[in-house]
Coordinates of C-alpha atoms in Angstrom, one line a residue:
M1 CA 20.4 23.8 14.0
L2 CA 17.6 22.9 12.2
D3 CA 17.6 20.0 9.5
P4 CA 16.5 21.7 6.1
D5 CA 14.9 18.6 5.0
V6 CA 12.5 18.2 7.6
R7 CA 9.8 21.1 8.3
R8 CA 6.8 20.8 10.5
S9 CA 3.3 22.6 10.8
P10 CA 3.0 25.4 13.9
A11 CA 0.5 23.0 15.4
A12 CA 3.8 20.3 15.2
G13 CA 4.6 19.1 19.2
R14 CA 1.2 18.5 20.5
K15 CA 1.1 15.0 22.5
V16 CA -0.3 12.2 20.1
R17 CA -1.2 8.5 20.3
V18 CA -0.7 7.9 16.4
T19 CA 1.3 8.7 13.6
V20 CA -0.1 8.4 9.9
V21 CA 2.6 8.3 7.9
M22 CA 2.5 8.9 4.1
P23 CA 5.1 8.2 1.7
T24 CA 5.0 10.6 -1.5
Y25 CA 6.5 10.8 -5.0
N26 CA 5.4 13.1 -7.4
R27 CA 1.9 13.4 -7.0
A28 CA 1.1 16.8 -5.3
G29 CA -2.4 17.2 -6.5
W30 CA -3.4 13.8 -5.3
L31 CA -1.0 14.1 -1.8
L32 CA -2.9 17.3 -1.0
E33 CA -6.7 15.7 -1.4
A34 CA -5.3 12.8 0.7
L35 CA -3.9 15.2 3.5
A36 CA -7.6 17.0 3.3
S37 CA -9.2 14.0 4.0
L38 CA -7.3 13.5 7.3
E39 CA -7.9 16.9 8.4
A40 CA -11.4 15.5 8.2
Q41 CA -10.9 13.0 10.7
Q42 CA -13.7 12.6 13.3
G43 CA -13.4 10.6 16.1
A44 CA -9.8 9.7 16.2
P45 CA -7.5 9.6 19.0
P46 CA -5.0 12.4 18.9
F47 CA -2.4 12.1 16.0
E48 CA 0.4 13.4 13.8
V49 CA 0.8 13.3 10.1
I50 CA 4.7 12.6 8.7
V51 CA 4.5 13.3 5.1
V52 CA 7.8 11.6 3.9
D53 CA 8.5 13.2 0.0
D54 CA 10.7 10.4 -1.5
G55 CA 12.8 12.8 -3.8
S56 CA 10.1 14.4 -5.8
T57 CA 11.0 16.4 -9.0
D58 CA 7.4 18.2 -9.2
D59 CA 6.1 21.0 -7.5
T60 CA 5.3 18.6 -4.5
P61 CA 8.0 20.6 -2.3
A62 CA 6.3 23.6 -2.6
R63 CA 2.8 22.7 -2.1
L64 CA 3.6 21.1 0.8
G65 CA 5.2 23.8 2.4
E66 CA 1.9 26.3 1.4
W67 CA 0.5 23.1 3.2
L68 CA 2.1 22.8 6.0
A69 CA 1.8 26.5 7.1
R70 CA -2.0 26.8 7.0
T71 CA -2.6 23.1 8.3
S72 CA -4.0 22.6 11.9
L73 CA -2.6 19.4 12.3
S74 CA 0.4 18.2 14.2
A75 CA 2.8 17.4 10.6
T76 CA 6.1 17.1 9.3
V77 CA 7.1 16.9 6.2
V78 CA 10.7 15.1 5.6
R79 CA 12.5 14.9 2.6
Q80 CA 15.1 12.5 1.3
A81 CA 16.3 11.0 -2.2
N82 CA 14.6 8.5 -3.9
R83 CA 14.8 5.1 -2.5
G84 CA 11.1 4.0 -2.9
P85 CA 8.4 3.1 -0.3
A86 CA 9.7 0.8 2.0
A87 CA 12.6 3.2 2.9
A88 CA 9.9 6.3 3.1
R89 CA 7.8 4.3 5.6
N90 CA 10.0 3.4 7.8
H91 CA 12.0 7.1 7.6
G92 CA 8.6 8.2 8.4
V93 CA 8.2 5.8 11.5
R94 CA 11.6 7.0 12.8
V95 CA 10.6 10.5 12.8
G96 CA 6.8 9.7 14.3
R97 CA 5.9 9.5 18.1
G98 CA 3.0 7.5 18.0
K99 CA 2.7 4.1 19.8
I100 CA 0.3 3.0 16.6
I101 CA 1.6 4.0 13.2
A102 CA -1.1 4.1 10.5
F103 CA -0.1 4.3 6.8
L104 CA -1.7 5.9 3.9
D105 CA -0.9 6.2 0.5
D106 CA -0.7 9.3 -1.3
D107 CA -3.3 8.2 -4.3
C108 CA -5.9 7.8 -1.5
V109 CA -8.9 9.7 0.3
A110 CA -9.9 8.6 4.0
A111 CA -13.3 8.1 4.8
P112 CA -14.1 10.9 8.0
D113 CA -14.0 7.7 10.5
W114 CA -11.1 5.9 8.9
L115 CA -8.7 6.4 11.9
A116 CA -10.6 6.1 14.4
E117 CA -11.9 2.5 13.6
L118 CA -8.9 1.3 12.3
T119 CA -6.9 1.7 15.5
R120 CA -10.1 1.3 17.7
G121 CA -8.6 -1.1 20.6
M122 CA -5.4 -1.9 18.9
A123 CA -3.6 -0.9 22.4
E124 CA -5.0 -3.2 24.3
A125 CA -5.2 -6.1 22.2
Q126 CA -1.5 -7.8 23.1
D127 CA -1.5 -10.4 20.5
L128 CA -2.4 -8.1 17.6
A129 CA 0.1 -6.6 15.8
G130 CA -2.0 -4.6 13.3
A131 CA -4.8 -4.0 11.3
G132 CA -5.7 -3.3 7.5
G133 CA -8.5 -1.8 6.3
A134 CA -10.8 -1.7 2.8
L135 CA -10.0 -0.3 -0.4
R136 CA -12.7 0.9 -2.7
P137 CA -12.4 3.0 -6.2
L138 CA -12.5 6.4 -6.0
R139 CA -14.0 6.8 -9.4
V140 CA -14.3 4.5 -11.9
V141 CA -14.5 5.8 -15.2
S142 CA -11.7 4.1 -17.7
L143 CA -11.4 0.7 -18.8
A144 CA -8.5 0.4 -16.9
E145 CA -10.5 1.8 -13.5
R146 CA -13.3 -0.9 -14.2
Y147 CA -11.3 -3.5 -14.5
C148 CA -9.7 -2.9 -11.0
A149 CA -12.7 -1.8 -9.7
H150 CA -14.2 -5.3 -10.9
C151 CA -11.4 -7.7 -10.8
W152 CA -9.5 -6.2 -7.6
P153 CA -11.9 -6.2 -4.8
A154 CA -10.8 -7.2 -1.1
P155 CA -9.2 -10.1 -0.7
P156 CA -11.7 -12.9 0.8
H157 CA -10.7 -13.4 4.0
K158 CA -11.9 -16.9 6.3
D159 CA -11.1 -15.3 9.4
P160 CA -11.0 -11.5 9.5
A161 CA -9.6 -11.5 12.8
N162 CA -6.8 -13.2 11.8
V163 CA -5.9 -12.8 8.3
E164 CA -2.5 -13.5 6.2
Y165 CA -1.6 -10.1 5.5
I166 CA -2.8 -7.0 5.4
I167 CA -2.3 -4.1 2.5
T168 CA -0.3 -1.1 3.6
A169 CA -2.2 1.3 1.7
N170 CA -4.5 1.3 4.5
A171 CA -3.1 0.0 7.5
A172 CA -1.8 0.6 11.2
Y173 CA 0.5 -1.2 13.4
R174 CA 1.7 -1.3 16.9
R175 CA 5.0 0.6 16.6
E176 CA 6.7 -1.8 19.4
V177 CA 5.8 -4.8 17.0
L178 CA 6.8 -3.3 13.6
A179 CA 10.6 -2.4 15.5
R180 CA 10.2 -6.3 16.7
A181 CA 9.9 -6.9 12.8
G182 CA 12.7 -4.8 11.7
G183 CA 10.5 -2.8 9.8
F184 CA 10.0 -2.6 6.2
D185 CA 12.7 -4.4 3.9
E186 CA 14.1 -1.7 2.1
G187 CA 15.4 -4.1 -0.6
F188 CA 11.7 -3.5 -1.9
Q189 CA 12.7 -0.5 -3.9
R190 CA 9.4 -0.5 -5.7
P191 CA 5.3 -0.9 -4.8
G192 CA 4.8 -4.6 -4.6
G193 CA 6.1 -7.5 -2.2
E194 CA 6.8 -5.6 0.6
D195 CA 3.2 -5.8 2.5
P196 CA 3.3 -9.6 2.4
D197 CA 6.8 -9.6 3.4
L198 CA 6.6 -7.5 6.4
S199 CA 2.8 -9.6 7.4
Y200 CA 4.9 -12.9 6.8
R201 CA 7.9 -11.9 9.6
I202 CA 5.1 -10.3 12.0
R203 CA 3.1 -13.6 12.2
Q204 CA 6.5 -15.5 12.3
L205 CA 6.6 -13.5 15.9
G206 CA 2.9 -15.0 16.9
Y207 CA 1.3 -11.8 16.9
R208 CA -2.0 -11.7 14.6
L209 CA -3.4 -9.0 11.7
E210 CA -7.3 -7.9 11.4
Y211 CA -8.9 -7.0 8.2
R212 CA -11.3 -4.2 9.3
P213 CA -13.7 -3.3 6.6
Q214 CA -15.3 -0.4 8.3
A215 CA -12.1 1.4 8.2
V216 CA -12.6 2.8 4.5
V217 CA -10.0 4.2 1.9
Q218 CA -10.8 5.2 -1.3
Q219 CA -8.0 4.6 -4.2
R220 CA -7.1 6.0 -7.3
F221 CA -7.3 2.7 -9.2
R222 CA -4.8 2.7 -12.7
E223 CA -6.1 5.2 -15.3
G224 CA -4.9 3.9 -18.5
L225 CA -3.4 0.4 -19.6
G226 CA 0.2 1.3 -19.2
G227 CA 0.0 2.2 -15.4
L228 CA -1.8 -1.2 -15.2
A229 CA 1.0 -3.1 -16.8
R230 CA 3.5 -1.4 -14.7
T231 CA 1.6 -2.3 -11.4
F232 CA 1.7 -6.2 -12.9
W233 CA 4.9 -6.3 -13.5
N234 CA 6.0 -4.6 -10.6
Y235 CA 4.4 -6.4 -8.2
G236 CA 5.6 -9.6 -9.8
R237 CA 9.0 -8.3 -9.1
G238 CA 8.0 -7.5 -5.7
H239 CA 7.0 -11.2 -5.0
G240 CA 10.1 -13.1 -6.9
R241 CA 11.6 -11.0 -4.1
Y242 CA 9.5 -12.1 -1.3
V243 CA 9.3 -16.1 -2.1
W244 CA 13.0 -15.5 -2.7
K245 CA 13.5 -14.9 0.6
K246 CA 11.4 -17.5 2.1
G247 CA 13.4 -20.0 0.6
E248 CA 11.8 -20.5 -2.5
R249 CA 14.4 -21.2 -5.2
H250 CA 12.5 -22.6 -8.3
P251 CA 12.3 -19.7 -11.0
G252 CA 11.3 -22.1 -13.5
I253 CA 7.8 -22.8 -11.9
Y254 CA 7.0 -19.0 -13.1
Y255 CA 8.2 -19.5 -16.6
R256 CA 5.8 -22.3 -17.0
A257 CA 3.1 -20.4 -15.4
V258 CA 3.2 -18.0 -18.3
A259 CA 2.1 -20.9 -20.7
A260 CA -0.7 -22.4 -18.3
T261 CA -2.1 -18.5 -18.0
L262 CA -2.3 -18.6 -21.7
A263 CA -3.9 -21.6 -21.9
G264 CA -6.4 -20.7 -19.5
A265 CA -7.6 -17.6 -21.2
P266 CA -10.9 -18.8 -22.4
G267 CA -12.1 -20.3 -18.9
R268 CA -11.3 -16.3 -17.7
L269 CA -13.5 -15.3 -20.6
H270 CA -16.6 -17.5 -20.0
S271 CA -15.8 -17.1 -16.4
Y272 CA -16.3 -13.4 -16.8
R273 CA -19.8 -13.8 -18.6
R274 CA -21.0 -15.8 -16.0
E275 CA -20.4 -13.2 -13.6
G276 CA -22.9 -10.8 -15.8
L277 CA -20.2 -8.9 -17.9
P278 CA -21.0 -8.3 -21.2
W279 CA -19.6 -9.7 -24.0
R280 CA -17.4 -6.5 -24.9
D281 CA -16.1 -6.1 -21.1
A282 CA -16.1 -9.9 -20.9
F283 CA -13.1 -10.0 -23.6
L284 CA -11.3 -7.2 -22.5
F285 CA -11.4 -7.9 -19.3
A286 CA -10.0 -11.7 -19.7
A287 CA -7.4 -10.0 -22.2
I288 CA -6.4 -7.7 -19.7
T289 CA -5.8 -10.4 -16.7
T290 CA -4.2 -12.5 -19.2
A291 CA -1.8 -10.3 -20.5
G292 CA -1.3 -9.0 -16.8
M293 CA -0.8 -12.4 -15.0
C294 CA 1.6 -13.3 -17.9
A295 CA 3.7 -10.1 -17.1
W296 CA 3.5 -10.8 -13.4
H297 CA 4.6 -14.6 -13.7
W298 CA 7.5 -13.4 -16.3
A299 CA 8.8 -10.6 -13.8
C300 CA 8.4 -13.0 -10.6
A301 CA 10.9 -15.1 -12.4
R302 CA 13.5 -12.9 -13.5
E303 CA 13.8 -11.5 -10.5
M304 CA 14.4 -15.2 -8.7
G305 CA 16.7 -15.7 -11.8
R306 CA 18.8 -12.5 -11.2
A307 CA 18.8 -13.3 -7.1
L308 CA 19.6 -16.6 -8.1
H309 CA 22.7 -15.9 -10.3
G310 CA 23.6 -13.2 -8.4

């Protein structure tokens, strides 16, 4: 009997080398643009797409059904109860058949050579667990988008061939290494923290991770300040769970960091001015950074405190 929560495209079943897993939740319009960018891939190894609908309540299921019927890709749509992106990614890995597992978020648009650049030579390098690509802004219009584009560039890497962590919105791993590391920790029920946690466990196994800036994905940064605030809070919670798993047991450090963050606000203002921003933007960016980092530290400490007290 066919599983009613698993649907496949007419081309599903073709031989593949790479599985692209895309978790989604209530982003039907954005999702279709992300899928269109996968249909436009050039020079990529044979690949399939696994979309994991994480319990969407909008018209995502209907739109995915229409897309499946017309796409030329080998594609599968899996639907599950809402459990968060970590669980959705693990589900996609289990369903997929590729020896290399790539991940793309539903708010992203991949460049035509993205998959080719991201996975190049990965199967042959036995010490390489995975690679992460560059994230660029898809559009820069609102204040929140301008802030993200200016303040959240790619993290600096002293050695791109051996980085500390990669961001799963644009990443690929060898399946066997993912299995050895245990996949994503499904205790991370919101975005934030699951990326460095997986990277840490992979590196503990003796593998390395690469940063490949030529593998480009454009991402929709937060359009409004409310969404940006939720991002800071969720990432702070995720970091709290991550450092707790690593053995850190002092949430007070992060509570005290709130005061230090507030005290550092004037310095941030002058720093943004030195970067060439006009006074208005420098003031707004400094205010957003200060408020956001206070929320991040507070959420981190709160998550650690909850773990400490059971």
